[in-house]
mmCIF file of C-alpha atoms in Angstrom:
data_model
loop_
_atom_site.group_PDB
_atom_site.id
_atom_site.type_symbol
_atom_site.label_atom_id
_atom_site.label_comp_id
_atom_site.label_asym_id
_atom_site.label_seq_id
_atom_site.Cartn_x
_atom_site.Cartn_y
_atom_site.Cartn_z
ATOM 1 C CA MET A 1 60.574 -2.965 34.721
ATOM 2 C CA THR A 2 57.108 -3.631 36.061
ATOM 3 C CA VAL A 3 55.208 -1.285 38.338
ATOM 4 C CA LEU A 4 55.899 -3.585 41.311
ATOM 5 C CA GLU A 5 59.639 -3.557 40.565
ATOM 6 C CA GLN A 6 59.974 0.217 40.625
ATOM 7 C CA PRO A 7 61.988 1.752 43.485
ATOM 8 C CA GLY A 8 59.776 2.464 46.471
ATOM 9 C CA GLY A 9 57.420 -0.394 45.745
ATOM 10 C CA TYR A 10 53.929 -0.207 44.254
ATOM 11 C CA ARG A 11 52.651 3.228 43.354
ATOM 12 C CA PRO A 12 48.964 3.601 42.447
ATOM 13 C CA ALA A 13 49.677 6.518 40.090
ATOM 14 C CA PRO A 14 51.455 5.862 36.795
ATOM 15 C CA PRO A 15 55.057 7.069 36.446
ATOM 16 C CA PRO A 16 55.645 10.464 34.808
ATOM 17 C CA ALA A 17 56.605 8.874 31.512
ATOM 18 C CA TRP A 18 53.240 7.165 31.145
ATOM 19 C CA HIS A 19 51.045 8.296 28.283
ATOM 20 C CA PRO A 20 48.083 6.854 26.342
ATOM 21 C CA ARG A 21 49.057 4.498 23.550
ATOM 22 C CA ALA A 22 46.702 6.286 21.185
ATOM 23 C CA ASP A 23 44.495 9.349 21.021
ATOM 24 C CA ALA A 24 41.006 8.156 21.904
ATOM 25 C CA ALA A 25 39.155 10.930 20.063
ATOM 26 C CA PRO A 26 39.410 9.458 16.517
ATOM 27 C CA LEU A 27 38.115 6.129 17.812
ATOM 28 C CA LEU A 28 34.895 7.527 19.263
ATOM 29 C CA PRO A 29 31.632 7.245 17.307
ATOM 30 C CA GLY A 30 29.489 10.243 16.454
ATOM 31 C CA ALA A 31 26.872 11.523 18.853
ATOM 32 C CA GLU A 32 24.067 10.527 16.446
ATOM 33 C CA PRO A 33 23.726 7.598 14.031
ATOM 34 C CA TYR A 34 25.185 8.418 10.627
ATOM 35 C CA ARG A 35 22.584 8.931 7.896
ATOM 36 C CA LEU A 36 22.611 9.501 4.152
ATOM 37 C CA LEU A 37 18.957 9.386 3.099
ATOM 38 C CA GLY A 38 17.324 12.776 3.511
ATOM 39 C CA THR A 39 20.663 14.612 3.577
ATOM 40 C CA ALA A 40 22.523 16.610 0.940
ATOM 41 C CA ALA A 41 25.087 13.793 0.677
ATOM 42 C CA ALA A 42 22.402 11.469 -0.666
ATOM 43 C CA ALA A 43 22.758 13.099 -4.084
ATOM 44 C CA ASP A 44 26.230 11.599 -4.413
ATOM 45 C CA ILE A 45 25.119 7.983 -3.954
ATOM 46 C CA SER A 46 25.567 5.882 -7.081
ATOM 47 C CA PRO A 47 22.230 5.214 -8.836
ATOM 48 C CA ASP A 48 23.397 1.687 -9.621
ATOM 49 C CA LEU A 49 24.061 1.024 -5.937
ATOM 50 C CA LEU A 50 20.662 2.403 -4.952
ATOM 51 C CA THR A 51 18.949 0.213 -7.535
ATOM 52 C CA ARG A 52 20.723 -2.890 -6.331
ATOM 53 C CA LEU A 53 20.034 -2.075 -2.682
ATOM 54 C CA HIS A 54 16.350 -1.563 -3.445
ATOM 55 C CA ARG A 55 16.038 -4.806 -5.369
ATOM 56 C CA GLU A 56 17.674 -6.795 -2.571
ATOM 57 C CA LEU A 57 15.624 -5.065 0.132
ATOM 58 C CA VAL A 58 12.370 -5.965 -1.608
ATOM 59 C CA ARG A 59 13.511 -9.541 -2.169
ATOM 60 C CA GLY A 60 14.724 -9.715 1.409
ATOM 61 C CA ARG A 61 11.388 -8.592 2.808
ATOM 62 C CA ARG A 62 9.585 -11.240 0.781
ATOM 63 C CA TYR A 63 12.145 -13.859 1.800
ATOM 64 C CA ASN A 64 11.419 -13.085 5.446
ATOM 65 C CA THR A 65 7.648 -13.327 5.065
ATOM 66 C CA GLN A 66 7.921 -16.581 3.117
ATOM 67 C CA ALA A 67 10.278 -18.173 5.637
ATOM 68 C CA THR A 68 7.953 -17.138 8.455
ATOM 69 C CA ALA A 69 5.035 -18.734 6.615
ATOM 70 C CA LEU A 70 7.032 -21.955 6.225
ATOM 71 C CA THR A 71 7.282 -22.237 10.017
ATOM 72 C CA ARG A 72 3.483 -22.080 10.287
ATOM 73 C CA GLN A 73 3.250 -24.850 7.704
ATOM 74 C CA GLY A 74 5.657 -27.064 9.646
ATOM 75 C CA ARG A 75 8.352 -26.881 6.965
ATOM 76 C CA LEU A 76 10.748 -25.023 9.258
ATOM 77 C CA ALA A 77 11.295 -25.838 12.913
ATOM 78 C CA VAL A 78 12.087 -22.221 13.751
ATOM 79 C CA TYR A 79 12.796 -18.970 11.931
ATOM 80 C CA PRO A 80 14.404 -15.856 13.439
ATOM 81 C CA SER A 81 13.030 -13.151 11.147
ATOM 82 C CA SER A 82 15.102 -10.134 10.136
ATOM 83 C CA THR A 83 12.076 -8.100 9.009
ATOM 84 C CA GLY A 84 12.900 -4.461 9.696
ATOM 85 C CA GLN A 85 16.630 -5.203 9.658
ATOM 86 C CA GLU A 86 16.934 -5.892 5.939
ATOM 87 C CA ALA A 87 19.150 -2.858 5.321
ATOM 88 C CA CYS A 88 21.830 -4.306 7.611
ATOM 89 C CA GLN A 89 21.520 -7.745 6.043
ATOM 90 C CA VAL A 90 21.644 -6.514 2.462
ATOM 91 C CA ALA A 91 24.557 -4.153 3.044
ATOM 92 C CA ALA A 92 26.536 -6.921 4.743
ATOM 93 C CA GLY A 93 25.839 -9.307 1.879
ATOM 94 C CA LEU A 94 26.885 -6.831 -0.810
ATOM 95 C CA VAL A 95 29.905 -5.095 0.677
ATOM 96 C CA LEU A 96 32.362 -8.009 0.604
ATOM 97 C CA GLN A 97 34.564 -9.219 -2.236
ATOM 98 C CA ASP A 98 34.353 -12.846 -3.381
ATOM 99 C CA ARG A 99 37.511 -13.735 -1.469
ATOM 100 C CA ASP A 100 36.210 -12.322 1.825
ATOM 101 C CA TRP A 101 34.333 -14.214 4.536
ATOM 102 C CA LEU A 102 30.963 -13.585 6.177
ATOM 103 C CA PHE A 103 30.388 -14.862 9.723
ATOM 104 C CA PRO A 104 26.630 -14.809 10.368
ATOM 105 C CA SER A 105 24.511 -15.390 13.451
ATOM 106 C CA TYR A 106 21.291 -17.401 13.374
ATOM 107 C CA ARG A 107 19.288 -14.288 12.338
ATOM 108 C CA ASP A 108 21.484 -13.528 9.346
ATOM 109 C CA THR A 109 20.308 -16.012 6.720
ATOM 110 C CA LEU A 110 19.265 -13.115 4.474
ATOM 111 C CA ALA A 111 22.816 -11.728 4.460
ATOM 112 C CA ALA A 112 24.052 -15.148 3.373
ATOM 113 C CA VAL A 113 21.427 -15.323 0.605
ATOM 114 C CA VAL A 114 22.383 -11.855 -0.659
ATOM 115 C CA ARG A 115 25.988 -13.038 -0.733
ATOM 116 C CA GLY A 116 24.926 -15.835 -3.092
ATOM 117 C CA LEU A 117 23.925 -18.759 -0.905
ATOM 118 C CA ASP A 118 20.954 -20.844 -2.083
ATOM 119 C CA PRO A 119 17.951 -19.822 0.081
ATOM 120 C CA VAL A 120 17.046 -23.472 0.685
ATOM 121 C CA GLN A 121 20.571 -24.210 1.856
ATOM 122 C CA ALA A 122 20.462 -21.141 4.101
ATOM 123 C CA LEU A 123 17.345 -22.524 5.817
ATOM 124 C CA THR A 124 18.405 -26.174 5.972
ATOM 125 C CA LEU A 125 19.773 -25.926 9.507
ATOM 126 C CA LEU A 126 16.539 -24.289 10.686
ATOM 127 C CA ARG A 127 14.499 -27.222 9.397
ATOM 128 C CA GLY A 128 16.690 -29.627 11.372
ATOM 129 C CA ASP A 129 18.406 -31.206 8.391
ATOM 130 C CA TRP A 130 22.023 -31.989 7.480
ATOM 131 C CA HIS A 131 24.591 -30.088 9.505
ATOM 132 C CA SER A 132 24.935 -26.444 8.418
ATOM 133 C CA GLY A 133 23.167 -27.067 5.112
ATOM 134 C CA TYR A 134 25.966 -25.857 2.852
ATOM 135 C CA ASP A 135 29.690 -25.941 2.235
ATOM 136 C CA PRO A 136 31.050 -22.827 3.991
ATOM 137 C CA HIS A 137 34.169 -22.653 1.827
ATOM 138 C CA THR A 138 32.256 -22.521 -1.461
ATOM 139 C CA HIS A 139 30.515 -19.243 -0.651
ATOM 140 C CA ARG A 140 32.922 -18.003 2.042
ATOM 141 C CA VAL A 141 30.034 -18.012 4.513
ATOM 142 C CA ALA A 142 30.765 -19.566 7.900
ATOM 143 C CA PRO A 143 28.143 -21.932 9.369
ATOM 144 C CA LEU A 144 25.111 -20.205 10.873
ATOM 145 C CA CYS A 145 25.882 -19.656 14.534
ATOM 146 C CA THR A 146 23.158 -20.364 17.098
ATOM 147 C CA PRO A 147 25.243 -19.921 20.285
ATOM 148 C CA LEU A 148 25.544 -16.183 20.863
ATOM 149 C CA ALA A 149 28.739 -14.498 19.631
ATOM 150 C CA THR A 150 30.866 -17.634 19.292
ATOM 151 C CA GLN A 151 31.378 -16.838 15.609
ATOM 152 C CA LEU A 152 33.271 -13.637 16.477
ATOM 153 C CA PRO A 153 36.536 -15.220 17.716
ATOM 154 C CA HIS A 154 36.361 -17.543 14.705
ATOM 155 C CA ALA A 155 36.200 -14.501 12.407
ATOM 156 C CA VAL A 156 39.230 -12.978 14.105
ATOM 157 C CA GLY A 157 41.158 -16.232 13.811
ATOM 158 C CA LEU A 158 40.417 -16.584 10.114
ATOM 159 C CA ALA A 159 41.275 -12.955 9.395
ATOM 160 C CA HIS A 160 44.540 -13.167 11.329
ATOM 161 C CA ALA A 161 45.500 -16.430 9.625
ATOM 162 C CA ALA A 162 44.762 -14.944 6.215
ATOM 163 C CA ARG A 163 46.993 -11.976 6.960
ATOM 164 C CA LEU A 164 49.821 -14.263 8.112
ATOM 165 C CA LYS A 165 49.507 -16.181 4.829
ATOM 166 C CA GLY A 166 49.554 -12.962 2.832
ATOM 167 C CA ASP A 167 45.982 -13.420 1.589
ATOM 168 C CA ASP A 168 44.041 -10.233 0.854
ATOM 169 C CA VAL A 169 40.988 -11.290 2.885
ATOM 170 C CA VAL A 170 38.599 -9.447 5.221
ATOM 171 C CA ALA A 171 36.150 -11.097 7.624
ATOM 172 C CA LEU A 172 32.810 -9.465 8.405
ATOM 173 C CA ALA A 173 31.224 -10.777 11.607
ATOM 174 C CA LEU A 174 27.568 -10.117 12.433
ATOM 175 C CA VAL A 175 26.098 -10.117 15.930
ATOM 176 C CA GLY A 176 23.036 -8.767 17.725
ATOM 177 C CA ASP A 177 22.973 -6.402 20.674
ATOM 178 C CA GLY A 178 22.370 -9.361 22.984
ATOM 179 C CA GLY A 179 25.578 -10.970 21.768
ATOM 180 C CA THR A 180 27.601 -7.991 23.006
ATOM 181 C CA SER A 181 26.890 -9.178 26.565
ATOM 182 C CA GLU A 182 28.757 -12.413 25.908
ATOM 183 C CA GLY A 183 32.404 -12.944 26.773
ATOM 184 C CA ASP A 184 33.168 -14.057 23.215
ATOM 185 C CA PHE A 185 32.330 -10.540 21.990
ATOM 186 C CA HIS A 186 34.884 -8.881 24.251
ATOM 187 C CA GLU A 187 37.544 -11.517 23.677
ATOM 188 C CA ALA A 188 37.135 -11.204 19.913
ATOM 189 C CA LEU A 189 37.446 -7.413 19.954
ATOM 190 C CA ASN A 190 40.509 -7.533 22.168
ATOM 191 C CA PHE A 191 42.282 -10.133 20.018
ATOM 192 C CA ALA A 192 41.320 -8.333 16.815
ATOM 193 C CA ALA A 193 42.776 -5.027 17.983
ATOM 194 C CA VAL A 194 45.938 -6.498 19.485
ATOM 195 C CA LEU A 195 46.574 -8.571 16.362
ATOM 196 C CA ASN A 196 45.473 -5.741 14.041
ATOM 197 C CA ALA A 197 43.337 -8.336 12.278
ATOM 198 C CA PRO A 198 41.422 -7.417 9.093
ATOM 199 C CA VAL A 199 37.966 -7.968 10.556
ATOM 200 C CA VAL A 200 34.832 -5.818 10.808
ATOM 201 C CA PHE A 201 32.228 -6.338 13.521
ATOM 202 C CA LEU A 202 28.650 -5.348 12.688
ATOM 203 C CA VAL A 203 26.342 -5.118 15.693
ATOM 204 C CA GLN A 204 22.700 -5.035 14.663
ATOM 205 C CA ASN A 205 21.152 -3.262 17.638
ATOM 206 C CA ASN A 206 17.509 -4.252 17.192
ATOM 207 C CA GLY A 207 16.480 -3.180 20.684
ATOM 208 C CA PHE A 208 16.079 -6.514 22.429
ATOM 209 C CA ALA A 209 18.042 -9.602 23.426
ATOM 210 C CA ILE A 210 14.965 -11.821 23.126
ATOM 211 C CA SER A 211 12.868 -9.992 25.755
ATOM 212 C CA VAL A 212 15.629 -7.991 27.465
ATOM 213 C CA PRO A 213 15.867 -4.355 26.290
ATOM 214 C CA LEU A 214 19.229 -2.756 25.619
ATOM 215 C CA ALA A 215 18.958 -0.540 28.701
ATOM 216 C CA LYS A 216 19.189 -3.676 30.869
ATOM 217 C CA GLN A 217 22.271 -4.907 29.035
ATOM 218 C CA THR A 218 24.566 -1.892 29.096
ATOM 219 C CA ALA A 219 24.889 1.636 30.478
ATOM 220 C CA ALA A 220 27.316 2.690 27.725
ATOM 221 C CA PRO A 221 26.403 5.745 25.596
ATOM 222 C CA SER A 222 26.187 3.354 22.651
ATOM 223 C CA LEU A 223 27.488 -0.083 21.791
ATOM 224 C CA ALA A 224 29.854 1.570 19.321
ATOM 225 C CA HIS A 225 31.526 3.324 22.256
ATOM 226 C CA LYS A 226 32.793 -0.055 23.440
ATOM 227 C CA ALA A 227 35.295 0.012 20.566
ATOM 228 C CA VAL A 228 37.540 2.612 22.195
ATOM 229 C CA GLY A 229 38.192 0.312 25.140
ATOM 230 C CA TYR A 230 39.879 -2.130 22.770
ATOM 231 C CA GLY A 231 41.701 0.401 20.634
ATOM 232 C CA MET A 232 39.640 0.324 17.460
ATOM 233 C CA PRO A 233 37.287 2.837 15.805
ATOM 234 C CA GLY A 234 33.583 2.692 16.628
ATOM 235 C CA ARG A 235 31.003 3.794 14.079
ATOM 236 C CA LEU A 236 27.331 4.464 14.769
ATOM 237 C CA VAL A 237 24.933 4.292 11.818
ATOM 238 C CA ASP A 238 21.197 4.337 11.151
ATOM 239 C CA GLY A 239 20.592 0.642 10.510
ATOM 240 C CA ASN A 240 17.472 1.327 8.419
ATOM 241 C CA ASP A 241 19.324 3.637 6.009
ATOM 242 C CA ALA A 242 20.619 1.064 3.526
ATOM 243 C CA PRO A 243 23.132 3.264 1.644
ATOM 244 C CA ALA A 244 24.485 4.641 4.936
ATOM 245 C CA VAL A 245 25.066 1.141 6.308
ATOM 246 C CA HIS A 246 26.703 0.114 3.032
ATOM 247 C CA GLN A 247 28.989 3.163 3.036
ATOM 248 C CA VAL A 248 30.094 2.717 6.654
ATOM 249 C CA LEU A 249 30.755 -1.009 6.146
ATOM 250 C CA ASP A 250 32.554 -0.352 2.865
ATOM 251 C CA GLU A 251 34.863 2.151 4.553
ATOM 252 C CA ALA A 252 35.557 -0.300 7.391
ATOM 253 C CA VAL A 253 36.263 -3.167 4.976
ATOM 254 C CA ARG A 254 38.602 -0.995 2.911
ATOM 255 C CA ARG A 255 40.402 0.118 6.058
ATOM 256 C CA ALA A 256 40.843 -3.471 7.218
ATOM 257 C CA ARG A 257 42.100 -4.611 3.802
ATOM 258 C CA ALA A 258 44.646 -1.784 3.747
ATOM 259 C CA GLY A 259 46.105 -2.905 7.078
ATOM 260 C CA GLY A 260 44.249 -0.425 9.278
ATOM 261 C CA GLY A 261 42.869 -3.091 11.578
ATOM 262 C CA PRO A 262 39.371 -3.825 12.900
ATOM 263 C CA THR A 263 36.311 -1.595 13.219
ATOM 264 C CA LEU A 264 33.194 -1.952 15.362
ATOM 265 C CA VAL A 265 30.021 -0.763 13.627
ATOM 266 C CA GLU A 266 26.738 -0.416 15.499
ATOM 267 C CA ALA A 267 23.664 -0.230 13.278
ATOM 268 C CA VAL A 268 20.610 1.061 15.138
ATOM 269 C CA THR A 269 17.595 -0.835 13.805
ATOM 270 C CA TYR A 270 14.532 -2.690 15.113
ATOM 271 C CA ARG A 271 13.201 -6.219 15.095
ATOM 272 C CA ILE A 272 9.641 -5.806 13.780
ATOM 273 C CA ASP A 273 8.716 -9.480 14.178
ATOM 274 C CA ALA A 274 9.048 -11.520 17.344
ATOM 275 C CA HIS A 275 12.398 -13.019 18.337
ATOM 276 C CA THR A 276 11.341 -16.244 16.606
ATOM 277 C CA ASN A 277 8.026 -17.848 15.740
ATOM 278 C CA ALA A 278 8.087 -19.366 19.259
ATOM 279 C CA ASP A 279 8.192 -15.944 20.964
ATOM 280 C CA ASP A 280 5.295 -13.721 22.138
ATOM 281 C CA ALA A 281 6.733 -10.217 21.776
ATOM 282 C CA THR A 282 3.572 -8.555 23.150
ATOM 283 C CA ARG A 283 4.687 -9.607 26.619
ATOM 284 C CA TYR A 284 7.598 -7.180 26.662
ATOM 285 C CA ARG A 285 6.928 -4.396 24.135
ATOM 286 C CA SER A 286 3.962 -2.315 23.005
ATOM 287 C CA GLU A 287 2.356 -2.256 19.591
ATOM 288 C CA SER A 288 2.764 1.522 19.521
ATOM 289 C CA GLU A 289 6.541 1.071 19.728
ATOM 290 C CA VAL A 290 6.483 -1.367 16.828
ATOM 291 C CA GLU A 291 4.319 0.982 14.751
ATOM 292 C CA ALA A 292 6.706 3.872 15.396
ATOM 293 C CA TRP A 293 9.504 1.793 13.881
ATOM 294 C CA ARG A 294 7.314 0.733 10.955
ATOM 295 C CA ALA A 295 7.289 4.403 10.012
ATOM 296 C CA HIS A 296 11.080 4.134 9.687
ATOM 297 C CA ASP A 297 10.911 1.102 7.403
ATOM 298 C CA PRO A 298 14.118 0.585 5.372
ATOM 299 C CA VAL A 299 12.273 -0.355 2.168
ATOM 300 C CA ALA A 300 9.956 2.656 2.295
ATOM 301 C CA LEU A 301 12.801 5.037 3.181
ATOM 302 C CA LEU A 302 14.852 3.971 0.177
ATOM 303 C CA GLU A 303 11.899 4.003 -2.224
ATOM 304 C CA GLU A 304 10.975 7.527 -1.185
ATOM 305 C CA ALA A 305 14.530 8.775 -1.661
ATOM 306 C CA MET A 306 14.848 7.117 -5.071
ATOM 307 C CA ARG A 307 11.528 8.513 -6.282
ATOM 308 C CA GLU A 308 12.668 12.002 -5.304
ATOM 309 C CA ARG A 309 15.729 11.559 -7.541
ATOM 310 C CA HIS A 310 13.566 10.040 -10.309
ATOM 311 C CA LEU A 311 15.507 6.789 -10.032
ATOM 312 C CA LEU A 312 12.427 4.696 -9.301
ATOM 313 C CA ASP A 313 8.876 4.553 -10.644
ATOM 314 C CA ASP A 314 5.909 2.225 -10.332
ATOM 315 C CA THR A 315 7.245 -0.001 -13.103
ATOM 316 C CA ASP A 316 10.544 -0.462 -11.272
ATOM 317 C CA VAL A 317 8.770 -1.233 -7.991
ATOM 318 C CA ARG A 318 6.568 -3.772 -9.728
ATOM 319 C CA ALA A 319 9.598 -5.438 -11.347
ATOM 320 C CA ALA A 320 11.363 -5.707 -7.980
ATOM 321 C CA ARG A 321 8.277 -7.221 -6.370
ATOM 322 C CA GLU A 322 7.854 -9.717 -9.225
ATOM 323 C CA SER A 323 11.466 -10.800 -8.766
ATOM 324 C CA ALA A 324 10.777 -11.203 -5.050
ATOM 325 C CA GLU A 325 7.695 -13.310 -5.755
ATOM 326 C CA ARG A 326 9.710 -15.609 -8.002
ATOM 327 C CA LEU A 327 12.238 -16.083 -5.203
ATOM 328 C CA ALA A 328 9.453 -16.844 -2.719
ATOM 329 C CA ALA A 329 7.690 -19.271 -5.070
ATOM 330 C CA ASP A 330 10.904 -21.182 -5.742
ATOM 331 C CA LEU A 331 11.699 -21.295 -2.035
ATOM 332 C CA ARG A 332 8.187 -22.468 -1.184
ATOM 333 C CA ASP A 333 8.136 -25.168 -3.847
ATOM 334 C CA ARG A 334 11.496 -26.632 -2.898
ATOM 335 C CA MET A 335 10.908 -26.443 0.848
ATOM 336 C CA ASN A 336 7.611 -28.288 0.398
ATOM 337 C CA GLN A 337 9.516 -31.293 -0.934
ATOM 338 C CA ASP A 338 10.272 -33.833 1.768
ATOM 339 C CA PRO A 339 14.053 -34.160 2.102
ATOM 340 C CA VAL A 340 15.647 -37.530 1.418
ATOM 341 C CA VAL A 341 17.990 -38.116 4.329
ATOM 342 C CA ASP A 342 20.651 -40.737 4.976
ATOM 343 C CA PRO A 343 21.085 -41.332 8.723
ATOM 344 C CA MET A 344 24.745 -42.219 8.165
ATOM 345 C CA GLU A 345 25.418 -38.600 7.194
ATOM 346 C CA LEU A 346 25.233 -37.814 10.901
ATOM 347 C CA PHE A 347 28.851 -38.894 11.090
ATOM 348 C CA GLU A 348 30.137 -36.997 8.065
ATOM 349 C CA HIS A 349 31.864 -33.598 8.333
ATOM 350 C CA VAL A 350 32.153 -33.798 12.130
ATOM 351 C CA TYR A 351 35.919 -34.372 12.221
ATOM 352 C CA ALA A 352 38.456 -34.509 9.426
ATOM 353 C CA ASP A 353 39.495 -37.890 10.850
ATOM 354 C CA LYS A 354 36.767 -39.788 12.648
ATOM 355 C CA THR A 355 37.429 -40.500 16.309
ATOM 356 C CA SER A 356 37.165 -44.034 17.668
ATOM 357 C CA GLN A 357 33.917 -43.098 19.435
ATOM 358 C CA LEU A 358 32.455 -41.723 16.212
ATOM 359 C CA ARG A 359 33.431 -44.857 14.283
ATOM 360 C CA GLU A 360 31.869 -47.002 16.994
ATOM 361 C CA GLN A 361 28.620 -45.035 16.906
ATOM 362 C CA ALA A 362 28.524 -45.217 13.113
ATOM 363 C CA ALA A 363 29.018 -48.976 13.206
ATOM 364 C CA LEU A 364 26.178 -49.409 15.696
ATOM 365 C CA LEU A 365 23.804 -47.347 13.568
ATOM 366 C CA ARG A 366 24.838 -49.187 10.398
ATOM 367 C CA ALA A 367 24.140 -52.518 12.099
ATOM 368 C CA GLU A 368 20.680 -51.316 13.183
ATOM 369 C CA LEU A 369 19.844 -50.058 9.685
ATOM 370 C CA ASP A 370 21.037 -53.292 8.083
ATOM 371 C CA ALA A 371 18.990 -55.312 10.565
ATOM 372 C CA GLU A 372 15.874 -53.273 9.779
ATOM 373 C CA ALA A 373 16.444 -53.672 6.041
ATOM 374 C CA GLU A 374 16.983 -57.419 6.369
ATOM 375 C CA ALA A 375 13.872 -57.823 8.519
ATOM 376 C CA GLY A 376 11.837 -55.898 5.972
ATOM 377 C CA SER A 377 13.084 -57.876 3.000
ATOM 378 C CA GLY A 378 12.790 -61.164 4.913
ATOM 379 C CA GLY A 379 9.192 -60.478 5.847
ATOM 380 C CA ALA A 380 8.312 -59.711 2.254
ATOM 381 C CA GLY A 381 9.999 -62.913 1.101
ATOM 382 C CA ARG A 382 8.088 -65.098 3.543
ATOM 383 C CA GLY A 383 4.828 -63.549 2.457
ATOM 384 C CA GLU A 384 5.547 -64.411 -1.159
ATOM 385 C CA SER A 385 6.562 -68.023 -0.410
ATOM 386 C CA ASP A 386 3.429 -68.598 1.627
#
């Protein structure tokens, strides 16, 4: 019986038997972002995990600076840097099992690289070359998503389908704070909770949606608080505390894999560089604000904590930086090679079965290319006969 069908007609108050479907208290995030570094709990973090996090953070920082330099050299059309957000990227890249899926946004190439994707392939889309630049299925990394938040419903769909098939798979979907203002974000969370899908949403709250600060996007206590409205737990974590982000994501992934459903994680971090190389961030934020966040740098925070536990010395730091330099040199050398492109590849991997329009367009382009080739060979032949 619906409310309208009840005797006496519509009543604005719920009937006496109404009660909440779930207790909201366990779903609410903490009042402050969760931290590990600088706390007593930091002593329990695995040294091996700290070492791996540090190595990937250092490599990630160098990856960001090298990719940014490639834009200045004209080798990349655009690069959305994740400098300052490396802890989120590294934790996301490390926390998944091989069978799981990562759904990145355009700023999350580092997470894909940490997961095992070739850095050149990760940047191929941003240089304007060859579709997504890689085979998503090989690395279980969905195509880089430029439209805001559209990857989130895709993550829910894949996770739900995997569960229906009986596959032990979790999807981790990354999005920025600006993406939480999109309808796709809300639709994805609602579907994920209703379907109890094994998916984890990581919101990297870096302070700005391009030039729009978070305060102009939402009046919620935190973005993690939005989780309770959909019936899933919300977790709030210091996004520059790499082991804390890894622990929170690991717990959420384990919960999803065990059938506990989705989790929304908000990592509070900061975008040190501009939105992209085409953006002038000085128009909407002060240098003093940026410097304040530089003092909370994820690489420096982890190095300090590891030195205090005698897990890191100058030799280890130097080795990590040398590894990062090798990554940057390889990336630079291969990106400086002009790609060999086949225009006919425009029509590959668009549809499983080409549409009639696509076949028609391909035929037109093939005819133009053949005509150009024939004209070029014919001109050379006439020159020789003369």
